[in-house]
Coordinates of C-alpha atoms in Angstrom, one line a residue:
X6 CA -7.5 -45.1 -5.1
X7 CA -7.0 -46.7 -8.6
X8 CA -3.8 -47.4 -10.0
X9 CA -4.5 -44.5 -12.8
X10 CA -5.4 -42.1 -10.7
X11 CA -2.9 -39.3 -9.7
X12 CA -2.6 -36.6 -7.4
X13 CA -1.1 -32.9 -7.9
X14 CA 2.3 -34.3 -6.4
X15 CA 2.5 -36.8 -9.4
X16 CA 1.7 -34.5 -11.9
X17 CA 4.1 -31.9 -11.0
X18 CA 6.9 -34.8 -11.0
X19 CA 5.8 -35.7 -14.5
X20 CA 5.7 -32.3 -15.7
X21 CA 9.3 -31.9 -14.4
X22 CA 11.0 -35.0 -12.9
X23 CA 13.4 -33.4 -10.9
X24 CA 10.8 -31.1 -9.3
X25 CA 10.7 -32.0 -5.2
X26 CA 7.1 -33.0 -4.1
X27 CA 4.7 -30.6 -2.8
X28 CA 5.7 -29.4 0.8
X29 CA 3.0 -29.8 3.2
X30 CA 2.7 -27.3 6.1
X31 CA 0.1 -26.5 8.8
X32 CA -0.7 -24.2 11.5
X33 CA -3.3 -22.6 13.2
X34 CA -3.0 -19.1 11.7
X35 CA -1.3 -18.1 8.4
X36 CA 0.0 -14.4 8.1
X37 CA 0.5 -13.8 4.3
X38 CA 3.1 -10.9 4.5
X39 CA 5.9 -10.4 6.8
X40 CA 5.9 -6.1 6.8
X41 CA 4.7 -4.2 10.0
X42 CA 1.1 -5.2 9.7
X43 CA 2.3 -9.0 9.4
X44 CA 4.5 -8.8 12.2
X45 CA 2.1 -7.3 14.4
X46 CA -0.2 -9.6 13.8
X47 CA 1.7 -12.5 14.5
X48 CA 3.6 -11.1 17.6
X49 CA -0.2 -10.8 19.1
X50 CA -1.1 -14.8 18.2
X51 CA 2.4 -16.0 19.6
X52 CA 1.6 -13.8 22.8
X53 CA -1.8 -15.7 23.2
X54 CA -0.3 -19.1 22.8
X55 CA -1.6 -19.8 18.9
X56 CA 0.5 -21.1 16.6
X57 CA 1.3 -19.2 13.6
X58 CA 3.5 -18.9 10.6
X59 CA 4.2 -16.1 8.6
X60 CA 5.0 -16.3 4.8
X61 CA 6.4 -13.7 2.4
X62 CA 8.0 -13.4 -1.0
X63 CA 10.9 -11.0 -0.1
X64 CA 13.4 -10.8 2.7
X65 CA 11.8 -9.6 6.0
X66 CA 14.3 -7.0 6.9
X67 CA 13.6 -5.3 3.5
X68 CA 9.8 -5.3 3.7
X69 CA 8.1 -1.9 2.3
X70 CA 7.7 -0.9 5.6
X71 CA 11.1 0.1 5.8
X72 CA 10.5 2.8 3.4
X73 CA 8.4 4.7 5.6
X74 CA 10.3 7.9 6.8
X75 CA 8.1 10.6 8.5
X76 CA 6.3 9.3 11.5
X77 CA 3.7 7.5 13.1
X78 CA 0.7 8.9 14.8
X79 CA -1.1 9.3 18.0
X80 CA -2.6 11.8 20.1
X81 CA -0.4 11.6 23.1
X82 CA -0.6 15.1 24.2
X83 CA 3.3 15.2 25.2
X84 CA 3.7 18.4 23.1
X85 CA 0.3 19.8 22.7
X86 CA -2.0 18.6 25.9
X87 CA -5.2 20.1 23.9
X88 CA -4.7 17.1 21.5
X89 CA -7.2 14.2 21.6
X90 CA -8.2 11.0 19.8
X91 CA -11.3 12.8 18.7
X92 CA -9.3 15.6 17.2
X93 CA -7.1 13.1 15.6
X94 CA -10.1 11.4 14.3
X95 CA -11.5 14.8 12.8
X96 CA -8.4 15.5 11.2
X97 CA -8.8 11.8 9.5
X98 CA -12.4 12.6 8.4
X99 CA -11.8 15.9 6.8
X100 CA -8.5 15.0 5.3
X101 CA -10.1 11.7 3.7
X102 CA -12.7 14.1 1.9
X103 CA -15.3 12.1 4.4
X104 CA -14.7 9.0 2.4
X105 CA -13.5 7.0 5.5
X106 CA -15.5 4.5 7.5
X107 CA -16.1 6.4 10.7
X108 CA -16.1 3.5 12.9
X109 CA -12.5 2.5 11.4
X110 CA -11.4 5.8 12.2
X111 CA -12.4 5.8 15.9
X112 CA -11.1 2.6 16.6
X113 CA -7.3 3.7 15.0
X114 CA -7.4 6.9 16.9
X115 CA -8.8 5.4 20.2
X116 CA -6.2 2.9 20.3
X117 CA -3.1 4.7 18.7
X118 CA -1.6 5.4 22.2
X119 CA -1.5 1.4 23.0
X120 CA 0.0 1.1 19.8
X121 CA 3.1 3.5 20.6
X122 CA 3.1 2.1 23.8
X123 CA 3.7 -1.4 22.3
X124 CA 6.6 -0.4 20.3
X125 CA 8.3 1.6 23.3
X126 CA 8.0 -1.8 25.5
X127 CA 9.8 -3.8 22.5
X128 CA 12.4 -1.2 22.4
X129 CA 11.6 1.0 19.7
X130 CA 14.1 4.3 19.7
X131 CA 11.8 6.9 19.5
X132 CA 12.9 10.8 19.4
X133 CA 12.8 12.4 22.6
X134 CA 12.5 15.2 24.7
X135 CA 15.7 16.5 26.9
X136 CA 13.0 15.4 30.1
X137 CA 12.4 12.1 28.4
X138 CA 8.7 12.8 26.9
X139 CA 8.7 11.4 23.5
X140 CA 8.8 14.1 20.8
X141 CA 5.9 14.7 18.5
X142 CA 6.1 16.7 15.4
X143 CA 3.4 18.6 12.9
X144 CA 2.6 16.9 9.6
X145 CA 0.4 18.9 7.3
X146 CA -3.2 19.1 8.0
X147 CA -3.1 17.9 11.8
X148 CA -4.3 20.4 14.2
X149 CA -1.8 19.5 16.9
X150 CA 1.9 17.9 17.0
X151 CA 1.2 14.2 17.3
X152 CA 3.6 12.6 14.9
X153 CA 6.2 10.5 16.7
X154 CA 9.3 9.5 14.9
X155 CA 12.7 8.2 14.9
X156 CA 14.8 10.8 12.7
X157 CA 14.0 10.0 8.9
X158 CA 13.9 6.2 9.6
X159 CA 11.0 5.5 11.5
X160 CA 9.7 2.8 9.2
X161 CA 12.9 1.2 9.5
X162 CA 13.1 1.2 13.2
X163 CA 9.3 -0.1 13.3
X164 CA 10.1 -3.3 11.3
X165 CA 13.4 -4.0 13.3
X166 CA 11.7 -3.4 16.6
X167 CA 8.7 -5.8 15.4
X168 CA 11.2 -8.4 14.1
X169 CA 13.0 -8.3 17.4
X170 CA 10.1 -8.8 19.3
X171 CA 9.0 -11.9 16.8
X172 CA 12.1 -13.6 17.3
X173 CA 12.2 -13.4 21.0
X174 CA 8.6 -15.4 20.8
X175 CA 10.0 -17.8 18.0
X176 CA 7.7 -16.6 15.3
X177 CA 8.4 -19.0 12.6
X178 CA 9.0 -16.9 9.2
X179 CA 9.7 -18.3 5.9
X180 CA 10.5 -15.0 3.5
X181 CA 11.0 -17.0 0.2
X182 CA 7.2 -18.4 -0.2
X183 CA 4.9 -16.6 -3.1
X184 CA 1.2 -17.1 -2.2
X185 CA -0.8 -17.5 -5.4
X186 CA -4.0 -18.7 -4.2
X187 CA -5.9 -18.7 -1.2
X188 CA -7.8 -22.3 -0.4
X189 CA -11.7 -22.0 0.2
X190 CA -14.3 -24.7 1.0
X191 CA -18.2 -23.8 1.6
X192 CA -17.1 -20.1 2.5
X193 CA -14.6 -20.6 4.4
X194 CA -10.8 -20.6 4.4
X195 CA -8.7 -23.6 4.7
X196 CA -5.1 -22.1 3.9
X197 CA -2.9 -21.3 0.9
X198 CA -1.2 -22.3 -1.7
X199 CA 2.4 -21.1 -3.7
X200 CA 5.9 -22.1 -4.5
X201 CA 9.3 -21.3 -2.8
X202 CA 10.7 -18.6 -5.2
X203 CA 14.7 -20.2 -4.6
X204 CA 13.5 -23.7 -5.1
X205 CA 10.2 -23.6 -7.0
X206 CA 9.0 -26.1 -4.7
X207 CA 5.2 -25.9 -4.4
X208 CA 4.0 -25.3 -0.9
X209 CA 0.4 -26.1 0.5
X210 CA -0.1 -24.4 3.9
X211 CA -3.1 -25.8 5.9
X212 CA -4.5 -23.1 8.6
X213 CA -7.7 -22.4 10.6
X214 CA -7.7 -18.8 9.7
X215 CA -5.3 -16.7 7.4
X216 CA -4.6 -12.8 7.6
X217 CA -3.7 -11.2 4.5
X218 CA -1.0 -8.7 5.1
X219 CA 0.4 -8.4 1.6
X220 CA 0.4 -4.8 0.3
X221 CA -1.2 -2.6 -1.8
X222 CA -1.4 -2.4 -5.8
X223 CA 0.7 1.0 -6.7
X224 CA 3.4 -1.0 -8.9
X225 CA 0.9 -1.0 -11.6
X226 CA 1.3 2.4 -12.4
X227 CA 4.6 3.2 -14.5
X228 CA 6.3 5.4 -12.0
X229 CA 5.7 4.4 -8.4
X230 CA 7.3 4.4 -5.0
X231 CA 7.1 0.6 -4.7
X232 CA 9.9 -1.9 -6.1
X233 CA 9.8 -4.1 -8.9
X234 CA 8.3 -7.2 -6.6
X235 CA 5.9 -5.5 -4.2
X236 CA 2.6 -3.5 -4.3
X237 CA 2.0 -5.5 -7.5
X238 CA -2.0 -6.1 -6.6
X239 CA -1.2 -9.8 -5.0
X240 CA -3.9 -9.1 -2.1
X241 CA -6.4 -7.9 -4.5
X242 CA -6.1 -11.1 -6.2
X243 CA -6.0 -13.4 -3.5
X244 CA -8.9 -12.0 -1.8
X245 CA -11.0 -11.5 -4.7
X246 CA -10.6 -15.1 -6.1
X247 CA -11.5 -16.3 -2.4
X248 CA -14.7 -14.6 -2.9
X249 CA -13.8 -10.9 -1.0
X250 CA -14.6 -7.9 -2.3
X251 CA -12.3 -4.7 -3.2
X252 CA -13.0 -1.1 -2.0
X253 CA -12.0 2.0 -3.4
X254 CA -9.8 0.9 -5.8
X255 CA -9.6 4.0 -7.7
X256 CA -8.5 6.3 -4.5
X257 CA -4.6 5.9 -4.9
X258 CA -2.3 8.6 -3.8
X259 CA 0.4 10.2 -6.1
X260 CA 3.5 11.8 -4.3
X261 CA 4.5 15.0 -5.9
X262 CA 8.1 14.3 -6.6
X263 CA 9.6 10.8 -7.9
X264 CA 12.6 10.5 -10.1
X265 CA 12.3 9.9 -13.7
X266 CA 15.4 8.2 -14.2
X267 CA 17.6 5.8 -14.4
X268 CA 14.5 3.4 -15.9
X269 CA 14.9 0.5 -13.2
X270 CA 14.7 3.1 -10.4
X271 CA 11.7 5.4 -12.0
X272 CA 9.3 6.9 -9.3
X273 CA 11.9 6.6 -6.4
X274 CA 10.8 9.3 -3.7
X275 CA 12.5 12.4 -3.4
X276 CA 11.4 12.9 0.5
X277 CA 9.0 16.0 1.1
X278 CA 11.4 16.6 3.2
X279 CA 13.1 18.5 0.3
X280 CA 10.1 21.0 -0.2
X281 CA 9.9 21.5 3.6
X282 CA 13.5 22.4 4.2
X283 CA 13.1 25.3 1.1
X284 CA 12.9 23.5 -2.2
X285 CA 11.5 25.6 -4.8
X286 CA 9.4 23.6 -7.7
X287 CA 9.8 25.2 -11.1
X288 CA 9.1 24.6 -14.8
X289 CA 10.9 24.4 -17.8
X290 CA 10.5 28.2 -18.3
X291 CA 12.1 28.8 -15.0
X292 CA 8.6 29.8 -13.5
X293 CA 8.2 28.9 -9.8
X294 CA 4.6 27.7 -10.5
X295 CA 3.3 26.9 -7.0
X296 CA 2.4 30.4 -7.0
X297 CA -0.4 30.2 -9.1
X298 CA -2.1 26.7 -7.5
X299 CA -1.5 27.7 -3.7
X300 CA -0.2 31.3 -3.4
X301 CA 0.1 31.3 0.5
X302 CA 1.5 27.5 0.9
X303 CA 3.2 27.3 -2.4
X304 CA 5.7 24.1 -2.0
X305 CA 4.2 23.3 1.4
X306 CA 0.7 22.6 0.0
X307 CA -0.9 19.0 0.5
X308 CA 0.4 16.0 -1.3
X309 CA -2.7 15.9 -3.7
X310 CA -2.3 19.6 -4.9
X311 CA 1.4 19.9 -5.6
X312 CA 0.9 16.4 -7.3
X313 CA -2.1 17.7 -9.5
X314 CA -0.1 21.1 -10.0
X315 CA 3.0 19.3 -11.2
X316 CA 0.9 16.9 -13.4
X317 CA -0.7 19.8 -15.2
X318 CA 2.5 21.8 -15.9
X319 CA 3.7 18.7 -17.6
X320 CA 0.5 17.9 -19.4
X321 CA 0.2 21.8 -20.6
X322 CA 3.8 21.9 -22.3
X323 CA 5.6 23.4 -19.9
X324 CA 7.5 20.3 -18.2
X325 CA 11.1 19.0 -19.1
X326 CA 11.7 17.2 -22.5
X327 CA 11.6 14.0 -20.2
X328 CA 8.2 14.7 -18.7
X329 CA 8.8 16.2 -15.7
X330 CA 9.3 19.5 -13.4
X331 CA 12.4 20.8 -11.3
X332 CA 12.6 20.8 -7.7
X333 CA 15.8 22.9 -7.0
X334 CA 17.3 22.9 -3.6
X335 CA 20.5 24.4 -5.0
X336 CA 19.9 28.0 -3.5
X337 CA 20.3 26.5 0.3
X338 CA 23.4 26.3 2.4
X339 CA 25.6 23.2 1.4
X340 CA 25.7 22.2 4.9
X341 CA 22.0 22.3 5.5
X342 CA 21.4 20.1 2.4
X343 CA 24.0 17.2 4.2
X344 CA 22.5 17.9 7.5
X345 CA 18.8 17.9 6.9
X346 CA 18.8 15.9 3.3
X347 CA 21.4 13.3 3.7
X348 CA 19.5 10.6 2.2
X349 CA 18.1 12.5 -0.7
X350 CA 21.8 13.9 -1.4
X351 CA 23.0 10.0 -1.6
X352 CA 19.9 8.5 -3.2
X353 CA 20.6 11.0 -6.2
X354 CA 24.6 10.6 -6.2
X355 CA 23.9 6.8 -6.5
X356 CA 21.4 6.5 -8.6
X357 CA 22.2 9.5 -11.3
X358 CA 25.6 10.7 -10.1
X359 CA 23.5 14.4 -9.5
X360 CA 24.8 16.9 -7.0
X361 CA 21.5 18.3 -5.8
X362 CA 23.5 21.3 -3.8
X363 CA 24.3 22.6 -7.5
X364 CA 21.7 20.9 -9.8
X365 CA 17.9 20.7 -9.7
X366 CA 15.9 17.4 -9.4
X367 CA 13.7 16.2 -12.4
X368 CA 10.6 15.0 -10.9
X369 CA 7.1 13.8 -11.4
X370 CA 4.0 12.6 -9.5
X371 CA 4.4 9.2 -8.5
X372 CA 2.0 6.3 -7.4
X373 CA 2.5 6.0 -3.9
X374 CA 0.0 4.6 -1.6
X375 CA -3.4 2.4 -2.2
X376 CA -5.9 3.8 0.0
X377 CA -8.2 1.1 -1.0
X378 CA -7.7 -2.5 -0.7
X379 CA -10.0 -5.7 0.7
X380 CA -13.2 -4.5 1.8
X381 CA -13.3 -5.5 5.7
X382 CA -15.5 -5.1 8.6
X383 CA -14.5 -2.3 11.0
X384 CA -14.6 -4.2 14.2
X385 CA -12.1 -7.0 13.1
X386 CA -11.0 -6.1 9.7
X387 CA -12.9 -9.7 8.7
X388 CA -13.5 -9.8 4.9
X389 CA -16.7 -11.8 4.6
X390 CA -14.8 -14.8 3.9
X391 CA -15.1 -17.2 7.2
X392 CA -11.5 -16.7 8.4
X393 CA -10.1 -14.7 6.4
X394 CA -8.8 -11.1 7.5
X395 CA -7.2 -8.3 5.9
X396 CA -4.8 -5.3 7.6
X397 CA -2.4 -3.0 6.4
X398 CA -2.2 -1.4 2.7
X399 CA -4.0 -4.7 1.9
X400 CA -6.9 -3.2 3.5
X401 CA -9.1 -0.5 3.2
X402 CA -11.3 1.6 5.3
X403 CA -8.9 4.3 7.1
X404 CA -7.8 7.2 4.5
X405 CA -10.7 7.7 2.2
X406 CA -9.8 10.0 -0.5
X407 CA -6.8 11.3 0.9
X408 CA -4.3 9.6 3.6
X409 CA -3.2 11.7 6.6
X410 CA 0.6 11.7 6.7
X411 CA 1.6 9.7 9.8
X412 CA -1.7 7.2 9.8
X413 CA -0.3 4.3 7.8
X414 CA 2.2 3.4 10.3
X415 CA -0.4 3.3 13.2
X416 CA -3.0 1.2 11.2
X417 CA -0.4 -1.5 11.2
X418 CA 0.1 -1.2 15.1
X419 CA -3.9 -0.9 15.7
X420 CA -5.5 -3.6 13.8
X421 CA -2.5 -6.0 13.9
X422 CA -3.0 -6.4 17.3
X423 CA -7.0 -6.3 17.1
X424 CA -7.1 -8.5 13.9
X425 CA -4.3 -11.2 15.5
X426 CA -6.5 -11.4 18.7
X427 CA -9.6 -12.3 16.8
X428 CA -7.7 -14.7 14.5
X429 CA -6.7 -16.4 17.5
X430 CA -10.5 -16.4 18.5
X431 CA -11.7 -17.9 15.7
X432 CA -9.1 -20.8 15.4
X433 CA -9.7 -21.7 18.8
X434 CA -13.5 -22.1 18.1
X435 CA -13.2 -23.8 15.2
X436 CA -14.3 -27.1 15.5
X437 CA -14.7 -28.9 11.7
X438 CA -12.7 -28.0 8.8
X439 CA -13.9 -28.8 5.3
X440 CA -11.1 -29.1 2.6
X441 CA -11.8 -29.1 -1.1
X442 CA -9.1 -30.9 -2.9
X443 CA -10.5 -29.3 -6.1
X444 CA -9.0 -26.0 -4.6
X445 CA -6.0 -27.5 -4.2
X446 CA -5.9 -28.7 -7.6
X447 CA -6.7 -25.5 -9.2
X448 CA -3.8 -24.0 -7.5
X449 CA -1.8 -26.4 -8.4
X450 CA -2.4 -26.5 -12.4
X451 CA -2.2 -22.7 -12.3
X452 CA 1.5 -22.8 -11.3
X453 CA 1.8 -26.3 -13.8
X454 CA 0.5 -24.5 -16.6
X455 CA 3.0 -21.4 -16.6
X456 CA 6.1 -23.9 -16.2
X457 CA 4.7 -26.1 -18.9
X458 CA 3.0 -23.8 -21.2
X459 CA 4.5 -23.2 -25.1
X460 CA 3.5 -19.4 -25.3
X461 CA 5.9 -16.7 -26.4
X462 CA 4.6 -14.0 -24.1
X463 CA 7.1 -12.7 -21.7
X464 CA 5.2 -11.8 -18.1
X465 CA 7.7 -8.8 -17.1
X466 CA 6.8 -7.1 -20.6
X467 CA 3.4 -7.4 -20.1
X468 CA 3.9 -5.7 -17.1
X469 CA 5.4 -3.3 -18.4
X470 CA 2.5 -2.5 -20.8
X471 CA 0.0 -2.8 -18.0
X472 CA 2.0 0.2 -16.1
X473 CA 2.1 2.2 -19.5
X474 CA -1.6 1.9 -19.7
X475 CA -2.6 3.0 -16.3
X476 CA -0.2 5.8 -16.3
X477 CA -1.5 7.0 -19.7
X478 CA -5.4 6.6 -18.9
X479 CA -5.6 6.5 -15.0
X480 CA -3.1 8.8 -13.6
X481 CA -3.5 12.0 -11.4
X482 CA -6.2 13.3 -14.1
X483 CA -8.8 10.9 -15.5
X484 CA -11.9 11.0 -18.1
X485 CA -14.5 8.7 -18.8
X486 CA -13.1 8.3 -22.3
X487 CA -9.4 8.0 -21.1
X488 CA -10.4 5.3 -18.7
X489 CA -12.8 3.2 -20.8
X490 CA -10.0 3.3 -23.5
X491 CA -7.7 1.7 -20.6
X492 CA -10.0 -0.9 -19.8
X493 CA -9.9 -1.7 -23.5
X494 CA -6.2 -1.8 -23.3
X495 CA -6.3 -4.3 -20.1
X496 CA -8.6 -6.6 -22.0
X497 CA -6.5 -7.3 -24.4
X498 CA -3.6 -7.8 -22.1
X499 CA -5.5 -10.2 -20.2
X500 CA -5.9 -12.3 -23.6
X501 CA -2.2 -12.0 -24.1
X502 CA -1.5 -13.1 -20.6
X503 CA -3.1 -16.6 -21.5
X504 CA 0.3 -17.0 -23.7
X505 CA 2.8 -16.2 -20.7
X506 CA 5.1 -19.1 -19.9
X507 CA 7.8 -18.8 -17.0
X508 CA 11.2 -19.6 -17.8
X509 CA 13.2 -20.3 -14.2
X510 CA 16.8 -20.4 -14.3
X511 CA 19.7 -21.3 -12.4
X512 CA 19.2 -18.2 -10.0
X513 CA 15.6 -19.4 -9.0
X514 CA 11.8 -18.9 -9.7
X515 CA 11.7 -15.0 -10.2
X516 CA 9.9 -15.5 -13.7
X517 CA 7.4 -18.0 -12.2
X518 CA 6.8 -14.7 -9.7
X519 CA 6.7 -11.8 -12.4
X520 CA 4.0 -14.1 -13.8
X521 CA 1.7 -14.3 -10.8
X522 CA 2.8 -10.6 -10.4
X523 CA 1.3 -10.0 -14.0
X524 CA -2.3 -11.5 -13.1
X525 CA -2.6 -9.5 -9.7
X526 CA -1.5 -6.3 -11.7
X527 CA -4.4 -7.2 -14.4
X528 CA -6.9 -7.8 -12.0
X529 CA -6.1 -4.6 -9.5
X530 CA -5.8 -2.5 -12.9
X531 CA -9.5 -3.8 -14.0
X532 CA -10.7 -3.0 -10.5
X533 CA -9.3 0.5 -10.8
X534 CA -10.6 1.6 -13.9
X535 CA -14.2 0.3 -13.4
X536 CA -14.1 1.9 -10.1
X537 CA -12.8 5.1 -11.5
X538 CA -15.4 5.1 -14.1
X539 CA -18.4 5.0 -11.7
X540 CA -16.8 7.9 -9.2
X541 CA -17.9 10.7 -11.4
X542 CA -16.6 13.2 -9.4
X543 CA -13.4 14.9 -8.4
X544 CA -12.7 14.3 -5.0
X545 CA -8.8 14.3 -3.2
X546 CA -6.9 12.1 -4.9
X547 CA -9.4 11.7 -7.7
X548 CA -9.5 13.9 -10.5
X549 CA -12.0 13.7 -13.2
X550 CA -11.2 16.5 -15.8
X551 CA -14.8 15.7 -17.1
X552 CA -16.6 16.0 -13.7
X553 CA -14.6 19.0 -11.9
X554 CA -16.8 19.3 -8.8
X555 CA -17.5 17.1 -5.8
X556 CA -20.9 15.2 -5.6
X557 CA -22.5 14.6 -2.3
X558 CA -24.5 12.0 -3.7
X559 CA -21.1 10.2 -4.2
X560 CA -20.0 10.4 -0.4
X561 CA -19.5 6.3 -0.1
X562 CA -17.4 3.7 -1.7
X563 CA -16.8 1.8 -5.0
X564 CA -16.8 -1.7 -4.0
X565 CA -16.0 -4.3 -6.8
X566 CA -15.7 -7.8 -7.5
X567 CA -14.9 -10.0 -10.5
X568 CA -18.3 -11.1 -10.7
X569 CA -20.6 -8.0 -9.8
X570 CA -18.6 -4.9 -10.9
X571 CA -19.0 -1.9 -9.1
X572 CA -21.5 -1.5 -6.5
X573 CA -22.1 2.0 -4.7
X574 CA -22.2 1.8 -1.1
X575 CA -23.2 5.0 0.9
X576 CA -21.1 5.7 4.2
X577 CA -22.7 6.3 7.6
X578 CA -22.6 9.5 8.6
X579 CA -20.1 11.1 11.0
X580 CA -20.9 10.5 14.9
X581 CA -22.3 13.4 16.4
X582 CA -20.0 13.8 18.8
X583 CA -17.1 14.2 16.0
X584 CA -19.1 16.4 13.7
X585 CA -18.2 19.7 15.5
X586 CA -14.6 19.2 15.1
X587 CA -14.9 18.0 11.7
X588 CA -16.6 20.7 10.4
X589 CA -14.5 23.1 12.1
X590 CA -12.6 25.5 9.8
X591 CA -8.9 23.9 9.3
X592 CA -5.9 26.0 9.6
X593 CA -4.4 25.4 6.5
X594 CA -1.2 27.6 7.3
X595 CA 2.3 25.7 6.7
X596 CA 3.9 27.5 9.9
X597 CA 6.1 24.9 11.7
X598 CA 4.6 22.1 9.9
X599 CA 6.2 19.3 7.5
X600 CA 4.4 18.3 4.5
X601 CA 2.6 15.4 4.5

């Protein structure tokens, strides 16, 4: 090397003389994300004796998985012996509006029982009947009782169980690392690059395989159940820049009841248990409007229908001054509310000093779950980039246009195990690794540009504008004109984002994290808008006011990439052995069922 040659480490020191040199780590398999999906994959790798490192950008004990309340599905037949994996698959396909991949659906429903057994073996405190059987309850759109649960803290208990098992196996976890780029050479991944959120130290992680488990993109809407630093589209950007594709970006589940205030908690969920216990939805005129939209089930209708009803009341001028509707449980006995809805009661006291036993709650639809994500193969969740896999909400293929309640948690368990095993096999078989110094340099320069720039744009301000654009133009109901206007606005924000400068302070490098959150949000927004334009129909969560009917020709996926835009890919037919179950008349009654 000549005397005047410089390395990324030299450049970092020159730009910031106090910056520590890049930290170099190596492992057989790198797992990005330390929620339920990432932990389950890490456990599988450790049990197989394969070196694994799990990294995340927020504390593992507070991963998004902990917010899942309702339950986890498996056709165990403990309550209804007639249930089967085939019926579970049929319910999933029907609720997906036939946009789910039949092979992915079959894999998950066949393997669900093993996922529950794994959790039991590791000490998961499931609710049980008096005779010791696992309790299972109805969720909306399920033919039988197949949802296992642990009170209304199911996700939290799953996360705790997986964390405990990971500790037993000595799985190394670093939960202060923000991954900004995947490192790829000749179509194969060789690691990842990022920085420590606390110290700002850049981190290069060399790996034989990478599993992406970093969540979805619901934070790009104004009202969302995701917290500020999660589900900002990281997975979309990491995968797309590495050469993978995004499937079904336009298919986003909106929860009917998110809070409108306070500002920093807008979108926080009011559990659907509030409606399940007898809560009533009213507009500003005091009308119980669900009688117009679903006279039989009213507030116990499916999530997509209630969200659409709430949106319609607000859009047509029957909402509150703040743009919401009223969810009222105050007619219920106080004791019932405190016993059955303790989290809802506590949340409203904490956030608004509002007593739900006497006062209605102001709510509006809130972006809740990314049903699309990185395109993956059904057999192993490979992405098409050698050595790169995606699981959990980062991936796609199971939910289609409407997620069956309770399916997201079992997806983590099933494909966490399958993909962990496949990544182990791939890493062991890999005998030659190409590493491209230019890929490392690009990742380093991207971080350095944010820290040394002189632009005046503030990342969080632009993030807010992204959310405003998506809420205005790609919310519950969409039109071609609105989507195209939204795309023009996003293009303007992409230009302004070139002028973003990050300003770390004594508290850490959160501002740099916000800058990369912005990049992920912009890419995810573009993918969503362009895909939504091409889906010229109304199907499940995707409501097109200009195309109100379902189009049989669009039974397939919108697959997006930065280079080729949107490509439509038809889906295979439902297997013959499932077809009769799928086409059988569904029981739409709400008797004895929880909402989704």
